PDB file of C-alpha atoms and ligand atoms in Angstrom:
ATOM      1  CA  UNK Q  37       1.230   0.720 -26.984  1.00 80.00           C
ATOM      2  CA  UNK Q  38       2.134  -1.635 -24.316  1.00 91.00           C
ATOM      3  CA  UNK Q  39       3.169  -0.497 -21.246  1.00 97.00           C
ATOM      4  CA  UNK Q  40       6.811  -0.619 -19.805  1.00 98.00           C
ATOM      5  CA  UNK Q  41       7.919  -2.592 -16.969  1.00 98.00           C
ATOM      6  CA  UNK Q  42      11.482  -2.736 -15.131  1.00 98.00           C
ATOM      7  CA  UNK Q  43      12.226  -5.540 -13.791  1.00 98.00           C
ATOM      8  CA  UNK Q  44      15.059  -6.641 -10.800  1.00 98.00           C
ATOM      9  CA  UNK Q  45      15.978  -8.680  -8.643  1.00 98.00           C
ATOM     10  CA  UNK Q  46      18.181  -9.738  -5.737  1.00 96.00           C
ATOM     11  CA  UNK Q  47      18.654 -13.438  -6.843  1.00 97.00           C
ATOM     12  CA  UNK Q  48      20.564 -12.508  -9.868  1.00 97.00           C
ATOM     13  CA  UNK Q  49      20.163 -12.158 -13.209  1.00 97.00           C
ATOM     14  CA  UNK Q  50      20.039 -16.127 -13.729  1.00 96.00           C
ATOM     15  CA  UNK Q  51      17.649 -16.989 -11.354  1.00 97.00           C
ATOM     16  CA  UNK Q  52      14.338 -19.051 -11.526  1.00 97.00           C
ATOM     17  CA  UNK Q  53      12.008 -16.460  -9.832  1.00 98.00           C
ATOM     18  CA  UNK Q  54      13.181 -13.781 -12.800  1.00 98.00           C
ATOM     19  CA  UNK Q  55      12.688 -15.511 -15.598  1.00 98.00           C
ATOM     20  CA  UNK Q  56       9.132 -16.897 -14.406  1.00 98.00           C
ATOM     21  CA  UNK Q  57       7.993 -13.074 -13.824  1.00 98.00           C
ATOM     22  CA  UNK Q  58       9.567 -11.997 -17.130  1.00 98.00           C
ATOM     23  CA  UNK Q  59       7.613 -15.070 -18.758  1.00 98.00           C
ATOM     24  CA  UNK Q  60       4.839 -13.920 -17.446  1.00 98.00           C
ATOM     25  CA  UNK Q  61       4.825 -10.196 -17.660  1.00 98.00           C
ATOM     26  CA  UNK Q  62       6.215 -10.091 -21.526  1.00 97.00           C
ATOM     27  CA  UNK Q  63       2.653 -11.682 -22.379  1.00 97.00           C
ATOM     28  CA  UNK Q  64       1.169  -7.948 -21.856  1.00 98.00           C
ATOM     29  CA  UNK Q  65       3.920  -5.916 -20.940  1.00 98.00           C
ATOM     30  CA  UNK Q  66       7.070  -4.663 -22.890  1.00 97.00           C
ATOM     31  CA  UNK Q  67       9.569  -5.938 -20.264  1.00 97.00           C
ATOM     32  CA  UNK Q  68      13.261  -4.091 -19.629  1.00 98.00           C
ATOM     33  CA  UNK Q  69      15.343  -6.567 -17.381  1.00 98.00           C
ATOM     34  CA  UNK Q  70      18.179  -4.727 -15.122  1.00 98.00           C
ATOM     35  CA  UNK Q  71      19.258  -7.432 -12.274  1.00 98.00           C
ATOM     36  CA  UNK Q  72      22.281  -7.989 -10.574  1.00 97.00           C
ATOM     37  CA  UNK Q  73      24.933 -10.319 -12.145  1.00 97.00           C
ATOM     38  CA  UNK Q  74      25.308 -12.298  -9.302  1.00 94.00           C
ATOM     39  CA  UNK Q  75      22.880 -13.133  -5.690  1.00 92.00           C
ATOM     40  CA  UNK Q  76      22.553 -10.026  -3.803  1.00 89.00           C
ATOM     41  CA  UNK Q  77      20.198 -11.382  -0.866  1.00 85.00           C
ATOM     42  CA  UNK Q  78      19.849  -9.120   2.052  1.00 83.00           C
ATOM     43  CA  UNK Q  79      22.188  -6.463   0.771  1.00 88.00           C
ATOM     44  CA  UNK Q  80      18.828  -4.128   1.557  1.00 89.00           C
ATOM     45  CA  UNK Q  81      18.723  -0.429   0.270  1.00 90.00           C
ATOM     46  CA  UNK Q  82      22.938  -0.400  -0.261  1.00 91.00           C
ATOM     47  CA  UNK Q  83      23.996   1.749  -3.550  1.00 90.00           C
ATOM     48  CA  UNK Q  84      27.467   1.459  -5.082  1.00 91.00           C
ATOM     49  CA  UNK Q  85      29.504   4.517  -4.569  1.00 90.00           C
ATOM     50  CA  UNK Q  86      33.154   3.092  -4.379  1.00 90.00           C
ATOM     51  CA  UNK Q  87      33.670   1.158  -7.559  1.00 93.00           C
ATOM     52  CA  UNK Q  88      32.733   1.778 -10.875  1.00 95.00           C
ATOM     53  CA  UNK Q  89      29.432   0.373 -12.381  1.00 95.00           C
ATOM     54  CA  UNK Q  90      29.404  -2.267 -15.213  1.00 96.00           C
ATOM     55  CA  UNK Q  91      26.315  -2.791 -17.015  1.00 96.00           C
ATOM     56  CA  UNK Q  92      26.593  -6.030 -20.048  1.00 97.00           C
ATOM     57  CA  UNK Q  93      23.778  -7.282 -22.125  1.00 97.00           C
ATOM     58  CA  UNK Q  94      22.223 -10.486 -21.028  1.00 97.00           C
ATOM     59  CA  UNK Q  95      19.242 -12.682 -22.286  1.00 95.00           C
ATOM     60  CA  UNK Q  96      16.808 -14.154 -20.209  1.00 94.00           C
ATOM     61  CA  UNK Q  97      16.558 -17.515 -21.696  1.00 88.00           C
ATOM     62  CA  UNK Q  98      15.407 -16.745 -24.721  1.00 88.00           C
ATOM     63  CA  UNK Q  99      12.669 -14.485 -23.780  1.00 93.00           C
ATOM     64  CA  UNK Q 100      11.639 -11.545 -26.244  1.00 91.00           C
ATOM     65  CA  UNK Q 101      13.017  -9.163 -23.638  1.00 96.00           C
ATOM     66  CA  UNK Q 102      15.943  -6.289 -23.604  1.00 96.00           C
ATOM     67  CA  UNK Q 103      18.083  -7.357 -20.564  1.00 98.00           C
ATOM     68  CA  UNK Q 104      21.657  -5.669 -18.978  1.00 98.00           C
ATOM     69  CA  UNK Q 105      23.219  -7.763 -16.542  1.00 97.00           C
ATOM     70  CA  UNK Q 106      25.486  -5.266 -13.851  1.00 97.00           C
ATOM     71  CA  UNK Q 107      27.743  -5.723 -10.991  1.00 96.00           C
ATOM     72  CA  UNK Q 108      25.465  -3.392  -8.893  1.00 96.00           C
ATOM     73  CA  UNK Q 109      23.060  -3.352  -6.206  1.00 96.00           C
ATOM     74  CA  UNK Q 110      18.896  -3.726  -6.653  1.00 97.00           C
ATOM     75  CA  UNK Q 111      18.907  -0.596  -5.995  1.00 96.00           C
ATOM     76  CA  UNK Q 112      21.279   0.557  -8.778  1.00 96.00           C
ATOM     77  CA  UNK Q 113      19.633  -1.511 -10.712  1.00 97.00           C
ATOM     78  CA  UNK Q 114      16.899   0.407 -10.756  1.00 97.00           C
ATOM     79  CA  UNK Q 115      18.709   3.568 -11.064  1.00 96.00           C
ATOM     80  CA  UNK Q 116      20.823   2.285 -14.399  1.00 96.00           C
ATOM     81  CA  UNK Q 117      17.834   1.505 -15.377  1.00 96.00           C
ATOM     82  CA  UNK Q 118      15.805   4.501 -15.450  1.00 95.00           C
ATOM     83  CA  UNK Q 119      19.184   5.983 -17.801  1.00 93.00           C
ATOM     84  CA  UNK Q 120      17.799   7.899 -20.732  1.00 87.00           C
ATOM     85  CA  UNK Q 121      18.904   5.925 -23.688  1.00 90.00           C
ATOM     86  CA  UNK Q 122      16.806   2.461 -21.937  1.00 93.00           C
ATOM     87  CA  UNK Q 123      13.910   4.665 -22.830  1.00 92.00           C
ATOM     88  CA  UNK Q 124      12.059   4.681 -19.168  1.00 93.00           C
ATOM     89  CA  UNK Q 125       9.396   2.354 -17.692  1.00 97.00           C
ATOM     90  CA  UNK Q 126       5.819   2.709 -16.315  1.00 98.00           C
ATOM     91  CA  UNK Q 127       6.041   0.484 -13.683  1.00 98.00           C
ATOM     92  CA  UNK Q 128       8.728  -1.829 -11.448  1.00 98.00           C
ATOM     93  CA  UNK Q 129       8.816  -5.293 -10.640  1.00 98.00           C
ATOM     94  CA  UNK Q 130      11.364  -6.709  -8.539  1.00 98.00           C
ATOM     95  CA  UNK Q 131      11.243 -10.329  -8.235  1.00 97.00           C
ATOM     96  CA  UNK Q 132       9.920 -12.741  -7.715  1.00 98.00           C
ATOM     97  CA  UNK Q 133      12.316 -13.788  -4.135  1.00 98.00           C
ATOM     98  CA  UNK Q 134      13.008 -17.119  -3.501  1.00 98.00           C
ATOM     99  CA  UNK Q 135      11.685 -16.523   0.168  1.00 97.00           C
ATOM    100  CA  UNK Q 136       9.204 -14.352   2.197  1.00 97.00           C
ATOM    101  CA  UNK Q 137       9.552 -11.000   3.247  1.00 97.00           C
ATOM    102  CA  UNK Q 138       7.658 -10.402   5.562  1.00 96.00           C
ATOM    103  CA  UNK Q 139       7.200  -7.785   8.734  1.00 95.00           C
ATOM    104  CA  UNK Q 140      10.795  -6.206   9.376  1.00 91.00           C
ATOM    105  CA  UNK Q 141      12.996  -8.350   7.057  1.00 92.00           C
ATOM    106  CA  UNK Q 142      12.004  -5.489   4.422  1.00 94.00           C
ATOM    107  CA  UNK Q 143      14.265  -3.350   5.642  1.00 92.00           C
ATOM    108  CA  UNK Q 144      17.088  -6.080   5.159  1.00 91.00           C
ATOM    109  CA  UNK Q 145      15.512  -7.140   1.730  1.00 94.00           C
ATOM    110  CA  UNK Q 146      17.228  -6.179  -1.662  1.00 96.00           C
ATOM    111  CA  UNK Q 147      14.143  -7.555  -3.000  1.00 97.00           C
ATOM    112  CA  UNK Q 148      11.344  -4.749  -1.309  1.00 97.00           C
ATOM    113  CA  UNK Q 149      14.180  -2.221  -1.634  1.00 97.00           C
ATOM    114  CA  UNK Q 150      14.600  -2.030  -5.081  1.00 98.00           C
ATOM    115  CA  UNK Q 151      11.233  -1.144  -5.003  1.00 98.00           C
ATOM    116  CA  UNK Q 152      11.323   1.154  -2.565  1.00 97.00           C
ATOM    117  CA  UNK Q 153      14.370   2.521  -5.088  1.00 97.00           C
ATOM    118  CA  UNK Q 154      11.809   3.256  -7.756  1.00 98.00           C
ATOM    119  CA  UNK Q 155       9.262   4.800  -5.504  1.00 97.00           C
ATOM    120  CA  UNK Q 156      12.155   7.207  -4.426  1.00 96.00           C
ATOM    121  CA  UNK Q 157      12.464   7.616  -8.237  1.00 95.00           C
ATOM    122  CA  UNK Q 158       8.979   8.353  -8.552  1.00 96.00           C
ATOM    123  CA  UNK Q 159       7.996   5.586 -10.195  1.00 97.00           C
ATOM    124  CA  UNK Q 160       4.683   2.778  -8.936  1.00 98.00           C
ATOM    125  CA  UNK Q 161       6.390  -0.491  -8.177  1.00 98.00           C
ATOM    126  CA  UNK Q 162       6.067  -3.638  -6.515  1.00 98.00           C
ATOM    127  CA  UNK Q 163       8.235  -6.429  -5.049  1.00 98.00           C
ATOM    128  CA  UNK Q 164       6.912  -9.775  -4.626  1.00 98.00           C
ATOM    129  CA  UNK Q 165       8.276 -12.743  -3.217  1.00 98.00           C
ATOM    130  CA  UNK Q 166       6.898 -16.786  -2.828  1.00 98.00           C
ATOM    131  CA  UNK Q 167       7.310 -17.955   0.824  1.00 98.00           C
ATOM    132  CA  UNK Q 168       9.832 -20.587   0.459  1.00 97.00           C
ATOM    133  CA  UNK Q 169      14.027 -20.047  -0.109  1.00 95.00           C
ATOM    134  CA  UNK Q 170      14.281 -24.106  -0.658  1.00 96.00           C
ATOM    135  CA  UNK Q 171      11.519 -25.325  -2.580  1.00 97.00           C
ATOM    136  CA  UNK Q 172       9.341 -22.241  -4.433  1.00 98.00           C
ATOM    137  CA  UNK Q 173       6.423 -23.061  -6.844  1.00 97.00           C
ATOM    138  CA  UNK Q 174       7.019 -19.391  -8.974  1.00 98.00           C
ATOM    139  CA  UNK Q 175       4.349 -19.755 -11.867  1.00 98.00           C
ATOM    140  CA  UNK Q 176       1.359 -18.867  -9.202  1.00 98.00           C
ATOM    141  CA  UNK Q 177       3.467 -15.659  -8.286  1.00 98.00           C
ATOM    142  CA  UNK Q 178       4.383 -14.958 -11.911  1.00 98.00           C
ATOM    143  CA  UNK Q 179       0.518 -14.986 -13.054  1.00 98.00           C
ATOM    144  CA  UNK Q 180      -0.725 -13.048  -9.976  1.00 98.00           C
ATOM    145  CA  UNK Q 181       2.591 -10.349 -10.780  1.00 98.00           C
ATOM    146  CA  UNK Q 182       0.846  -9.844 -14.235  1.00 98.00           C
ATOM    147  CA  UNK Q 183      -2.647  -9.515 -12.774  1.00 98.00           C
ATOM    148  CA  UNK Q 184      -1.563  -7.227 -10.227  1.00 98.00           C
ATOM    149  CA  UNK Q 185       0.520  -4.804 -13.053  1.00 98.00           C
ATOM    150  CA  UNK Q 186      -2.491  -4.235 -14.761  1.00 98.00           C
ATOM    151  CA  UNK Q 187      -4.148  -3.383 -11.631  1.00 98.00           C
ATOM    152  CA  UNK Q 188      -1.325  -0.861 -10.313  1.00 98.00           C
ATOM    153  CA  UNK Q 189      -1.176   0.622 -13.648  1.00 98.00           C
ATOM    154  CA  UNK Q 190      -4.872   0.816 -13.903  1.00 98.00           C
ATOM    155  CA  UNK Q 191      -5.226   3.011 -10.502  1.00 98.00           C
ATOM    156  CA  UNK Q 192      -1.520   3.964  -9.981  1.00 97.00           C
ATOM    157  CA  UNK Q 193       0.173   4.419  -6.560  1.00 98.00           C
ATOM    158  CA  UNK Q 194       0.619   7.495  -4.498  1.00 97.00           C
ATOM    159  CA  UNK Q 195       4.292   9.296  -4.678  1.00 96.00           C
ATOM    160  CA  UNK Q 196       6.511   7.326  -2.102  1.00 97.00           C
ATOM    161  CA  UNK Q 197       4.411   4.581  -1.842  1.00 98.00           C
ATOM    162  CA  UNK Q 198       4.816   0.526  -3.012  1.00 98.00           C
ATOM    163  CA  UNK Q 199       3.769  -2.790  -2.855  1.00 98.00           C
ATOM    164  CA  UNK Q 200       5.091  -5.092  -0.823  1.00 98.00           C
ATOM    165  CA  UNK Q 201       3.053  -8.760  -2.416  1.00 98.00           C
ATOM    166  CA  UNK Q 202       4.194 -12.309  -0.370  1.00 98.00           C
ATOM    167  CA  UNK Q 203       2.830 -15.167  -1.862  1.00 98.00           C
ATOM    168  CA  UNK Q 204       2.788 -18.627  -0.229  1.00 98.00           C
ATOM    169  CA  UNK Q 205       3.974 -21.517  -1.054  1.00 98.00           C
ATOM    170  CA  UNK Q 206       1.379 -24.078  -2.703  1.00 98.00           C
ATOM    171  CA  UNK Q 207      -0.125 -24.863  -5.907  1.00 97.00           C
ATOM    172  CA  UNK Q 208      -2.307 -22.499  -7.436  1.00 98.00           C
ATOM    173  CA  UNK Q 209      -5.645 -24.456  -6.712  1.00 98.00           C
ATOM    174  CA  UNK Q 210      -4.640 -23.749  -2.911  1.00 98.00           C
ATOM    175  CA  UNK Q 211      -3.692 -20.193  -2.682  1.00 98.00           C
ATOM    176  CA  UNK Q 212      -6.492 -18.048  -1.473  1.00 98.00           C
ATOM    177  CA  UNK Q 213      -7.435 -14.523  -2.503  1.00 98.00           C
ATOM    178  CA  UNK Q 214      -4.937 -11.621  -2.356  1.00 98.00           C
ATOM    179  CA  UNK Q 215      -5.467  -9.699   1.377  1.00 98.00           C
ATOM    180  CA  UNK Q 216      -4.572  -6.351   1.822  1.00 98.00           C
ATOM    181  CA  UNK Q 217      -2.490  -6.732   4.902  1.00 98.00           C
ATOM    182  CA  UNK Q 218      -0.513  -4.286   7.624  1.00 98.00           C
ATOM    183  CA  UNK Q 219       3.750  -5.197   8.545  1.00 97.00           C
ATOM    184  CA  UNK Q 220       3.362  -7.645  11.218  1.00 96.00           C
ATOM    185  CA  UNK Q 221       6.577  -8.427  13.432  1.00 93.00           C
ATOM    186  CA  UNK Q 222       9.237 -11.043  13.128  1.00 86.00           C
ATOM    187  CA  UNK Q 223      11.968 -10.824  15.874  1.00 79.00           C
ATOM    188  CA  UNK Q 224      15.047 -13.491  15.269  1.00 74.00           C
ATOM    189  CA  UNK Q 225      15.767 -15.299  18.784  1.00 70.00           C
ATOM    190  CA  UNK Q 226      19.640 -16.595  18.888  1.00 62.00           C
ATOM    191  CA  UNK Q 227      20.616 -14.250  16.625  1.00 78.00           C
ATOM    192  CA  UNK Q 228      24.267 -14.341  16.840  1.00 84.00           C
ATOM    193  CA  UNK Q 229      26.112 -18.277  17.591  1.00 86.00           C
ATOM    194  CA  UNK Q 230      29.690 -17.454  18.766  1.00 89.00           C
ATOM    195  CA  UNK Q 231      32.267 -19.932  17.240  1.00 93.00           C
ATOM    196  CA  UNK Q 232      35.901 -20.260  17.264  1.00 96.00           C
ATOM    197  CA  UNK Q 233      38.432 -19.908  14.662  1.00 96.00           C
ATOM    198  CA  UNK Q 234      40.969 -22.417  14.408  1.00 96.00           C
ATOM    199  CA  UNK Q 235      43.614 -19.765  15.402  1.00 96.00           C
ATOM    200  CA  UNK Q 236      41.182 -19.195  18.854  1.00 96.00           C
ATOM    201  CA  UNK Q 237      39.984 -16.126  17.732  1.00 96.00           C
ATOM    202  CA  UNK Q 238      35.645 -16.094  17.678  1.00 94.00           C
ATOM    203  CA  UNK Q 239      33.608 -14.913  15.430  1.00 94.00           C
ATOM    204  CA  UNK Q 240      29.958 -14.725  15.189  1.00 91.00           C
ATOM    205  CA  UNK Q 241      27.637 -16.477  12.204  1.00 88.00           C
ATOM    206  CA  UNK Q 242      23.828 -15.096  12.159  1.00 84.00           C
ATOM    207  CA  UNK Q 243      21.465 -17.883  13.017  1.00 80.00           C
ATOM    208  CA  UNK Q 244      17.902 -18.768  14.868  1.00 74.00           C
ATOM    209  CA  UNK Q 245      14.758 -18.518  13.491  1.00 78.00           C
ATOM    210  CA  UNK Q 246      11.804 -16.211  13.114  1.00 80.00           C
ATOM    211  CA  UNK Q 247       9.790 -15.718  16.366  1.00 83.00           C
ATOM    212  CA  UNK Q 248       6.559 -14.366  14.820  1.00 82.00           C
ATOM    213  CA  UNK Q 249       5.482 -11.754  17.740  1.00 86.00           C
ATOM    214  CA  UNK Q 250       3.257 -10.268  15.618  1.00 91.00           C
ATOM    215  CA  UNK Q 251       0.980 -12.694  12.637  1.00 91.00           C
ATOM    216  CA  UNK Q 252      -2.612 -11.373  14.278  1.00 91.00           C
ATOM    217  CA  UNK Q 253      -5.323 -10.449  12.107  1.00 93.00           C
ATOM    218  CA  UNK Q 254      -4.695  -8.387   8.978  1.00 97.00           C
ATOM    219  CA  UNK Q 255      -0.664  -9.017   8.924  1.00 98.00           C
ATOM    220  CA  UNK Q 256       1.091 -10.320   5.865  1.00 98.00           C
ATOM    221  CA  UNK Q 257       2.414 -12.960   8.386  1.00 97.00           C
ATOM    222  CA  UNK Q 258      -1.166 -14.002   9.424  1.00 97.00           C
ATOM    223  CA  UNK Q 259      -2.381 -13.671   5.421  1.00 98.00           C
ATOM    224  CA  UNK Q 260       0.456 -16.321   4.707  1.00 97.00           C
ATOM    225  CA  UNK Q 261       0.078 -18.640   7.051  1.00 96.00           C
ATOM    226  CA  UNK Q 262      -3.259 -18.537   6.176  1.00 97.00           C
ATOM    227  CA  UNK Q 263      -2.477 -20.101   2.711  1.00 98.00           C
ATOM    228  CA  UNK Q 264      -3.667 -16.113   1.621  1.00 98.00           C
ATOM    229  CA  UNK Q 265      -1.624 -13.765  -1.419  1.00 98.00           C
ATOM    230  CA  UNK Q 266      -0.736 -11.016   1.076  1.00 98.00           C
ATOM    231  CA  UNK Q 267      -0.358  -7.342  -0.219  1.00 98.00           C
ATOM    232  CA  UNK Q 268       1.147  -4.577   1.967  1.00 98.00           C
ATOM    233  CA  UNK Q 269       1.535  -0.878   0.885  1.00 98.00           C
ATOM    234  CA  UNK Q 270       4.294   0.405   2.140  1.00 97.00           C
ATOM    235  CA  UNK Q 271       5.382   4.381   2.630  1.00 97.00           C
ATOM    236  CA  UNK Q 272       9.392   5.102   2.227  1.00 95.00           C
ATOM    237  CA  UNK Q 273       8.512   7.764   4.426  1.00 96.00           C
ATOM    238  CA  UNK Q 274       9.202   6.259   7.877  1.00 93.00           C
ATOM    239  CA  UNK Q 275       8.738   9.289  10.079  1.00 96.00           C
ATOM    240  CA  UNK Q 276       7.602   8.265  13.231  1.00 96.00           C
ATOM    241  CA  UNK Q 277       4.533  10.988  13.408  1.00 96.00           C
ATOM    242  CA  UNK Q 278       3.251   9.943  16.793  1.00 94.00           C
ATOM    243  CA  UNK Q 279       7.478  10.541  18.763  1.00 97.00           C
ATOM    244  CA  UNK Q 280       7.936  13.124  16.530  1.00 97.00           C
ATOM    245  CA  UNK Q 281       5.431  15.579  18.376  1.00 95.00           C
ATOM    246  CA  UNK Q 282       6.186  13.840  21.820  1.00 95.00           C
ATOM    247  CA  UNK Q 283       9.871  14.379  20.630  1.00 96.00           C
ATOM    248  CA  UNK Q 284       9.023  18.462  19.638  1.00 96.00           C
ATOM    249  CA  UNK Q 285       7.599  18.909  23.166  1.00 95.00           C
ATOM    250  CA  UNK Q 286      11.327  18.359  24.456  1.00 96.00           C
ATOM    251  CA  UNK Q 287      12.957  20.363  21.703  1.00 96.00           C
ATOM    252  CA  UNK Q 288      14.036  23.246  24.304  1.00 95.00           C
ATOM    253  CA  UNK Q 289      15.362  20.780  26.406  1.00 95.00           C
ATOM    254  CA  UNK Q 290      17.349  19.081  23.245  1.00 94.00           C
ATOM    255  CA  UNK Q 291      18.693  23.388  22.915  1.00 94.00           C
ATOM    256  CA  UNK Q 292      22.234  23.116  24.400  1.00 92.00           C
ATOM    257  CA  UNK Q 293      24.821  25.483  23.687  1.00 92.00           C
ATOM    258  CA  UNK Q 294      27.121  23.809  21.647  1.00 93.00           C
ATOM    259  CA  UNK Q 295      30.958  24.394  21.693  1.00 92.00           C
ATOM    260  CA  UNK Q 296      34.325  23.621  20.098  1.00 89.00           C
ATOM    261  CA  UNK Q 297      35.798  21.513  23.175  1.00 79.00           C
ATOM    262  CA  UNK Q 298      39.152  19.296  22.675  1.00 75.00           C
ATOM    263  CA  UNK Q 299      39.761  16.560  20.627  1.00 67.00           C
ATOM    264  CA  UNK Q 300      38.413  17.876  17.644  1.00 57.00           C
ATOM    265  CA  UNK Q 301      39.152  16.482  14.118  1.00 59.00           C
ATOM    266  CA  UNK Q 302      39.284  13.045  15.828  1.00 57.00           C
ATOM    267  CA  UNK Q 303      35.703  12.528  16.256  1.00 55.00           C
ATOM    268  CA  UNK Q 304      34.288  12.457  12.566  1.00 53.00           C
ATOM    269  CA  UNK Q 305      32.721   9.389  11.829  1.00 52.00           C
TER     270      UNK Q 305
HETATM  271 MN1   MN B 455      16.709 -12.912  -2.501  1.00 50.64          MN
END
C-alpha cells in the first residue's frame, strides 16, 4: 500500500507551490491535503485557541487527492489533520513556499513550523521552500519533494527532528546536488521605517533587507547561493546545552528567597 503523506502550507490552500507538490507527490504517494484557507506567511508556530476551528472540503484542481480547506494556522493544520477519522499519515510535507527560509527566518516561518508541528506530533516531516517570493520555478522543488519522501520514509527521522529543504531558484538543468547544510545567519538591517499617520500619530512598517552575516561554508545560505538544493535537519529541541551548564554553575546565586511583597494581583501577565 502506498504510503500517506500530509500535506500544508502557509500560502493557502489555492496556491501554486501546493498544487505542484501535490502533483508531484500523488504519483507515489496517497496524498491528504490540510492547508490554510487563506495566506498565512510568517504567522510562525501560532495555534488557534480563541475562535473556533472550521475545516471544509476543498479540491486541489482536480487532483486525485482528499483535501479540507480550514481557517487555521499551519500548525493546526497539521493537528486537524492527524484527527482520527482522516485516517493518519506517514509522513508531512509542508509546501512548497513561495520564498526561502533560510537561517533564522524559520522561527518566523509558518512554512518550517508546520513541520516542526508534526515532529512535535511525532511524525518525520519536511518543509521545503524555492528561493524566490516573486518569480518561483516550483516543478524542480515538486520532483526533488517526491525524491526526498521516499528517502525520509526509507531511513526515517529521529523523534523531534525535521527537514528544513531550500531550493533555488533556476531551471532544473542548473540546480546542483542537494547539500546537507547547518542554519547560517540572516540579520534584517532597517528593520523598522517610522511613518506618520495622517492624524500625526507614527507607526512603524517592517522593512530592509537580509544582511547575510553568516552564508560560509556548509550553510543553507552558502548552498543557495551556490545554485545548490540545501537540506538542514533541524531539532525542535532548542536547549541551549553549552549556557545551560554555564547557567547551572550560577543556580545558587539565581536561589533568592522569594516573597509576597505589594502590588500583587496586578502583575500577571
Ligand atoms: Mn509563505
Amino acid at each position: 500500500m502506498a504510503a500517506r503523506i500530509l500535506v500544508t502550507n502557509d500560502d493557502g490552500i489555492h496556491s501554486a507551490g501546493l498544487r505542484t507538490l501535490v502533483e508531484h507527490l500523488c504519483e507515489d504517494f496517497e496524498v491528504l491535503v490540510v492547508a490554510p484557507e487563506r495566506e498565512q506567511s510568517a504567522v510562525g508556530h501560532s495555534i488557534t485557541l480563541h475562535k473556533p476551528l472550521r475545516m471544509q472540503p476543498a479540491s486541489i484542481a482536480g487532483l486525485p487527492v482528499k483535501a479540507f480547506q480550514t481557517n487555521g494556522t499551519p500548525a493546526d493544520c497539521i493537528v486537524l489533520g492527524m484527527l482520527a477519522d482522516l485516517g493518519g499519515a506517514d509522513l508531512v510535507v509542508s509546501g512548497i513556499n513561495a520564498g526561502a527560509n533560510l537561517g533564522e527566518e524559520i522561527f518566523y516561518s509558518g512554512t518550517v513550523s508546520a513541520a516542526a508541528e508534526a515532529a512535535i506530533q511525532g511524525l518525520p516531516a519536511f518543509a521545503i521552500s524555492v528561493a524566490d517570493r516573486e518569480q518561483p520555478n516550483f516543478a524542480p522543488a515538486g520532483e526533488f519533494a517526491r525524491h526526498l519522501a521516499h528517502v525520509v520514509l526509507d531511513i526515517g527521522l529521529p523523534a523531534g527532528s525535521l527537514l528544513n529543504v531550500n531550493v533555488p531558484n533556476l531551471p532544473a538543468d542548473e540546480i546542483r546536488q542537494a547539500k546537507v547544510t547547518r542554519l547560517g545567519k540572516r540579520s534584517y538591517a532597517n528593520k523598522l521605517e517610522q511613518r506618520t499617520d495622517p492624524w500625526g500619530r507614527p507607526y512603524y512598517w517592517f522593512s530592509g533587507q537580509p544582511e547575510e552575516v553568516d552564508s560560509g561554508s556548509g550553510t543553507d545560505i552558502g548552498a543557495i547561493a551556490d545554485g545548490h538544493i540545501s537540506i538542514t535537519p533541524v531539532h525542535i529541541d532548542i536547549t541551549d546545552y553549552s549556557l545551560l551548564e554555564k547557567l547551572q554553575a550560577q543556580e545558587e546565586r539565581l536561589a533568592i528567597k522569594l516573597t509576597e511583597g505589594v502590588g500583587d494581583g496586578q502583575r500577571h501577565g
